[in-house]
Amino acid sequence: KQEVTQIPAALSVPEGENLVLNCSFTDSAIYNLQWFRQDPGKGLTSLLLIQSSQREQTSGRLNASLDKSSGRSTLYIAASQPGDSATYLCAVSRTGGSYIPTFGRGTSLIVHP
Amino acid sequence: DVKVTQSSRYLVKRTGEKVFLECVQDMDHENMFWYRQDPGLGLRLIYFSYDVKMKEKGDIPEGYSVSREKKERFSLILESASTNQTSMYLCASSWDRDYGYTFGSGTRLTVV
């Protein structure tokens, strides 16, 4: 059974820092991995989707990498801003059978001015 | 952009009431999902559907049912609401796994 872990559970940084959020998974037979952002009391907003054949995806100040062999993905946020404060979740879809993704519990990020 | 619309942002219902949560997507997605999200427990899958009139149980289907009469609409039904069903409910849809998932804005349900 796939298990997805996000460490740390919470992070507080000053504005302007470059930071890395981690997502680890136990089964490397994945189909793709998706990063989401969730603001308090809101739904999930898709940030980046990485297919298993890809090593990374970029969108603006965000860069997500995928290393299947080590069971890890990282979300890199450059020059963090207070508006980046949110919870970031990763979801891993496996190959074969049902492709219902497994979600991590998320990293709660606070960027203070 | 794909839109997934949940009809209510906040709902307050009484114990024992029958509750309907509605979800509509506008991109002809085959697959639709209902999750609940609770502090410390993360996202848990309640039901999903791969096609019209088709449904599959997720991890926590007890106390819930679903309806998918049209492709764009997936309804979650709480047959007799209980206080332990107080939660954030999230609907999602997907074309297929190549394209990932799109979520609605959520419904915060309080059962009193």
Short mmCIF file of C-alpha atoms in Angstrom, two decimals:
data_model
loop_
_atom_site.label_atom_id
_atom_site.label_comp_id
_atom_site.label_asym_id
_atom_site.label_seq_id
_atom_site.Cartn_x
_atom_site.Cartn_y
_atom_site.Cartn_z
CA LYS A 1 0.00 0.00 0.00
CA GLN A 2 1.36 3.41 -1.02
CA GLU A 3 2.21 5.74 1.85
CA VAL A 4 2.95 9.41 1.27
CA THR A 5 4.77 11.49 3.87
CA GLN A 6 5.34 15.23 3.91
CA ILE A 7 8.00 16.63 6.19
CA PRO A 8 8.00 19.06 7.86
CA ALA A 9 4.36 19.29 8.88
CA ALA A 10 4.76 23.03 9.46
CA LEU A 11 7.27 25.64 8.40
CA SER A 12 7.65 29.33 9.21
CA VAL A 13 10.11 31.43 7.23
CA PRO A 14 10.84 35.12 6.67
CA GLU A 15 9.87 36.69 3.38
CA GLY A 16 12.41 36.33 0.59
CA GLU A 17 13.76 32.93 1.55
CA ASN A 18 14.08 30.13 -0.98
CA LEU A 19 12.54 27.01 0.48
CA VAL A 20 12.03 23.33 -0.22
CA LEU A 21 9.03 21.21 0.69
CA ASN A 22 9.42 17.44 0.68
CA CYS A 23 7.12 14.60 -0.36
CA SER A 24 8.20 10.97 0.12
CA PHE A 25 6.41 7.87 -1.15
CA THR A 26 7.01 4.20 -0.42
CA ASP A 27 6.09 2.58 -3.77
CA SER A 28 8.18 3.82 -6.71
CA ALA A 29 5.74 2.39 -9.30
CA ILE A 30 4.00 5.71 -9.68
CA TYR A 31 2.16 7.13 -12.69
CA ASN A 32 2.42 10.79 -11.76
CA LEU A 33 2.65 13.17 -8.82
CA GLN A 34 0.65 16.33 -8.34
CA TRP A 35 1.35 19.27 -6.00
CA PHE A 36 -1.55 21.29 -4.62
CA ARG A 37 -1.97 24.42 -2.57
CA GLN A 38 -4.80 24.84 -0.05
CA ASP A 39 -5.70 28.13 1.58
CA PRO A 40 -7.53 27.99 4.93
CA GLY A 41 -11.14 26.92 4.51
CA LYS A 42 -10.79 26.52 0.75
CA GLY A 43 -10.41 23.72 -1.77
CA LEU A 44 -7.20 22.46 -3.34
CA THR A 45 -5.60 24.34 -6.22
CA SER A 46 -3.35 22.39 -8.56
CA LEU A 47 0.17 23.79 -8.84
CA LEU A 48 2.19 21.27 -10.83
CA LEU A 49 1.72 17.79 -12.28
CA ILE A 50 4.80 15.64 -12.95
CA GLN A 51 4.47 12.51 -15.06
CA SER A 52 6.61 9.51 -14.09
CA SER A 53 8.77 10.00 -17.20
CA GLN A 54 9.61 13.59 -16.22
CA ARG A 55 12.23 14.83 -13.79
CA GLU A 56 10.81 18.28 -13.09
CA GLN A 57 8.16 20.86 -13.85
CA THR A 58 8.30 24.63 -13.44
CA SER A 59 5.69 27.32 -13.07
CA GLY A 60 6.82 30.82 -12.20
CA ARG A 61 8.63 30.74 -8.86
CA LEU A 62 7.73 27.09 -8.33
CA ASN A 63 9.80 24.11 -9.39
CA ALA A 64 8.87 20.52 -8.62
CA SER A 65 11.29 17.64 -9.07
CA LEU A 66 10.68 13.91 -9.05
CA ASP A 67 13.11 11.10 -8.23
CA LYS A 68 11.20 7.84 -8.48
CA SER A 69 14.13 5.63 -7.51
CA SER A 70 14.50 7.34 -4.16
CA GLY A 71 10.75 7.85 -3.68
CA ARG A 72 10.96 11.61 -3.37
CA SER A 73 9.58 14.79 -4.82
CA THR A 74 10.50 18.30 -3.79
CA LEU A 75 8.66 21.56 -4.33
CA TYR A 76 11.04 24.50 -4.51
CA ILE A 77 9.62 27.98 -3.89
CA ALA A 78 11.92 30.83 -4.86
CA ALA A 79 11.88 34.21 -3.14
CA SER A 80 8.96 33.36 -0.87
CA GLN A 81 6.23 35.96 -0.25
CA PRO A 82 3.54 36.29 2.45
CA GLY A 83 0.99 35.35 -0.22
CA ASP A 84 2.63 31.92 -0.45
CA SER A 85 1.34 31.12 3.05
CA ALA A 86 -0.88 28.06 2.69
CA THR A 87 -0.83 24.29 3.10
CA TYR A 88 0.93 22.38 0.34
CA LEU A 89 -0.12 18.81 -0.41
CA CYS A 90 1.28 16.21 -2.76
CA ALA A 91 -0.73 13.37 -4.31
CA VAL A 92 0.77 10.26 -5.89
CA SER A 93 -1.04 8.13 -8.49
CA ARG A 94 0.21 4.61 -9.03
CA THR A 95 0.58 2.61 -12.21
CA GLY A 96 -1.95 -0.10 -13.02
CA GLY A 97 -5.31 -0.81 -11.47
CA SER A 98 -7.18 2.01 -9.80
CA TYR A 99 -5.47 5.33 -10.18
CA ILE A 100 -7.01 6.88 -7.12
CA PRO A 101 -4.18 9.01 -5.74
CA THR A 102 -2.72 8.82 -2.29
CA PHE A 103 -2.44 12.19 -0.57
CA GLY A 104 0.12 13.37 1.93
CA ARG A 105 -1.06 15.25 5.03
CA GLY A 106 0.53 18.46 3.79
CA THR A 107 3.07 21.05 4.93
CA SER A 108 1.62 24.19 6.48
CA LEU A 109 3.72 27.15 5.36
CA ILE A 110 3.77 30.61 6.90
CA VAL A 111 5.84 33.31 5.25
CA HIS A 112 6.08 36.32 7.53
CA PRO A 113 6.96 39.83 6.37
CA ASP B 1 -9.93 26.42 -17.11
CA VAL B 2 -11.84 23.50 -15.72
CA LYS B 3 -14.33 24.51 -13.12
CA VAL B 4 -15.62 22.31 -10.36
CA THR B 5 -18.44 24.03 -8.53
CA GLN B 6 -19.78 22.99 -5.15
CA SER B 7 -23.16 24.49 -4.52
CA SER B 8 -22.63 25.61 -0.94
CA ARG B 9 -19.60 26.97 0.89
CA TYR B 10 -21.15 26.59 4.35
CA LEU B 11 -24.03 24.44 5.55
CA VAL B 12 -25.53 23.90 8.98
CA LYS B 13 -27.88 20.94 9.36
CA ARG B 14 -29.60 19.18 12.23
CA THR B 15 -28.92 15.64 13.36
CA GLY B 16 -31.09 13.18 11.45
CA GLU B 17 -31.65 15.40 8.42
CA LYS B 18 -31.05 14.12 4.92
CA VAL B 19 -28.33 16.30 3.37
CA PHE B 20 -27.44 16.75 -0.29
CA LEU B 21 -24.08 18.13 -1.36
CA GLU B 22 -23.91 19.00 -5.03
CA CYS B 23 -20.90 19.12 -7.32
CA VAL B 24 -20.88 20.17 -10.98
CA GLN B 25 -17.97 20.18 -13.42
CA ASP B 26 -17.96 21.87 -16.81
CA MET B 27 -15.29 19.97 -18.77
CA ASP B 28 -16.92 16.66 -19.60
CA HIS B 29 -14.71 14.78 -17.14
CA GLU B 30 -15.37 11.07 -16.84
CA ASN B 31 -14.25 10.74 -13.24
CA MET B 32 -15.59 12.45 -10.15
CA PHE B 33 -14.74 12.05 -6.48
CA TRP B 34 -15.94 13.02 -3.01
CA TYR B 35 -13.49 13.46 -0.14
CA ARG B 36 -13.80 14.64 3.41
CA GLN B 37 -10.98 16.45 5.16
CA ASP B 38 -10.50 16.54 8.91
CA PRO B 39 -7.64 17.95 11.00
CA GLY B 40 -5.04 15.29 11.69
CA LEU B 41 -6.67 12.78 9.31
CA GLY B 42 -5.99 14.38 5.96
CA LEU B 43 -8.11 13.69 2.89
CA ARG B 44 -10.23 10.56 2.92
CA LEU B 45 -12.07 9.22 -0.12
CA ILE B 46 -15.79 8.63 0.39
CA TYR B 47 -17.04 7.63 -3.07
CA PHE B 48 -15.99 7.99 -6.67
CA SER B 49 -17.53 7.50 -10.08
CA TYR B 50 -15.99 6.58 -13.42
CA ASP B 51 -19.12 7.13 -15.48
CA VAL B 52 -22.77 8.09 -15.39
CA LYS B 53 -24.81 5.92 -13.04
CA MET B 54 -21.65 4.21 -11.89
CA LYS B 55 -20.23 4.47 -8.36
CA GLU B 56 -17.52 2.88 -6.29
CA LYS B 57 -16.97 2.98 -2.54
CA GLY B 58 -13.92 4.69 -1.25
CA ASP B 59 -12.28 4.28 2.13
CA ILE B 60 -15.11 5.63 4.33
CA PRO B 61 -18.50 5.15 2.59
CA GLU B 62 -20.51 4.36 5.71
CA GLY B 63 -23.33 6.83 6.27
CA TYR B 64 -23.06 8.24 2.74
CA SER B 65 -24.47 7.50 -0.69
CA VAL B 66 -23.97 9.15 -4.07
CA SER B 67 -25.84 9.83 -7.27
CA ARG B 68 -24.54 10.47 -10.76
CA GLU B 69 -27.49 10.81 -13.14
CA LYS B 70 -25.66 13.15 -15.51
CA LYS B 71 -21.98 13.22 -16.42
CA GLU B 72 -21.41 16.71 -15.08
CA ARG B 73 -23.08 16.29 -11.70
CA PHE B 74 -22.06 14.14 -8.75
CA SER B 75 -24.10 14.39 -5.57
CA LEU B 76 -23.12 13.24 -2.10
CA ILE B 77 -26.01 12.27 0.17
CA LEU B 78 -25.93 11.99 3.93
CA GLU B 79 -28.90 9.75 4.60
CA SER B 80 -29.27 10.76 8.25
CA ALA B 81 -26.75 13.39 9.29
CA SER B 82 -24.81 12.85 12.48
CA THR B 83 -22.46 15.13 14.39
CA ASN B 84 -19.45 13.01 13.41
CA GLN B 85 -20.12 13.98 9.81
CA THR B 86 -19.21 17.58 10.59
CA SER B 87 -16.32 18.16 8.21
CA MET B 88 -14.99 19.87 5.10
CA TYR B 89 -16.25 18.07 1.99
CA LEU B 90 -14.28 18.34 -1.23
CA CYS B 91 -15.35 17.33 -4.70
CA ALA B 92 -12.83 16.63 -7.47
CA SER B 93 -12.96 15.63 -11.11
CA SER B 94 -10.50 14.27 -13.64
CA TRP B 95 -10.40 13.46 -17.36
CA ASP B 96 -7.93 10.67 -16.75
CA ARG B 97 -4.83 10.33 -14.64
CA ASP B 98 -2.64 11.96 -17.28
CA TYR B 99 -4.26 15.29 -16.50
CA GLY B 100 -4.41 15.16 -12.73
CA TYR B 101 -7.27 16.33 -10.56
CA THR B 102 -9.27 19.54 -10.24
CA PHE B 103 -10.97 20.32 -6.94
CA GLY B 104 -13.94 22.44 -6.01
CA SER B 105 -13.80 25.12 -3.34
CA GLY B 106 -15.21 22.86 -0.63
CA THR B 107 -18.30 22.75 1.55
CA ARG B 108 -17.91 23.21 5.29
CA LEU B 109 -20.75 21.16 6.81
CA THR B 110 -21.69 21.50 10.45
CA VAL B 111 -24.19 19.04 11.93
CA VAL B 112 -25.74 20.20 15.20
#
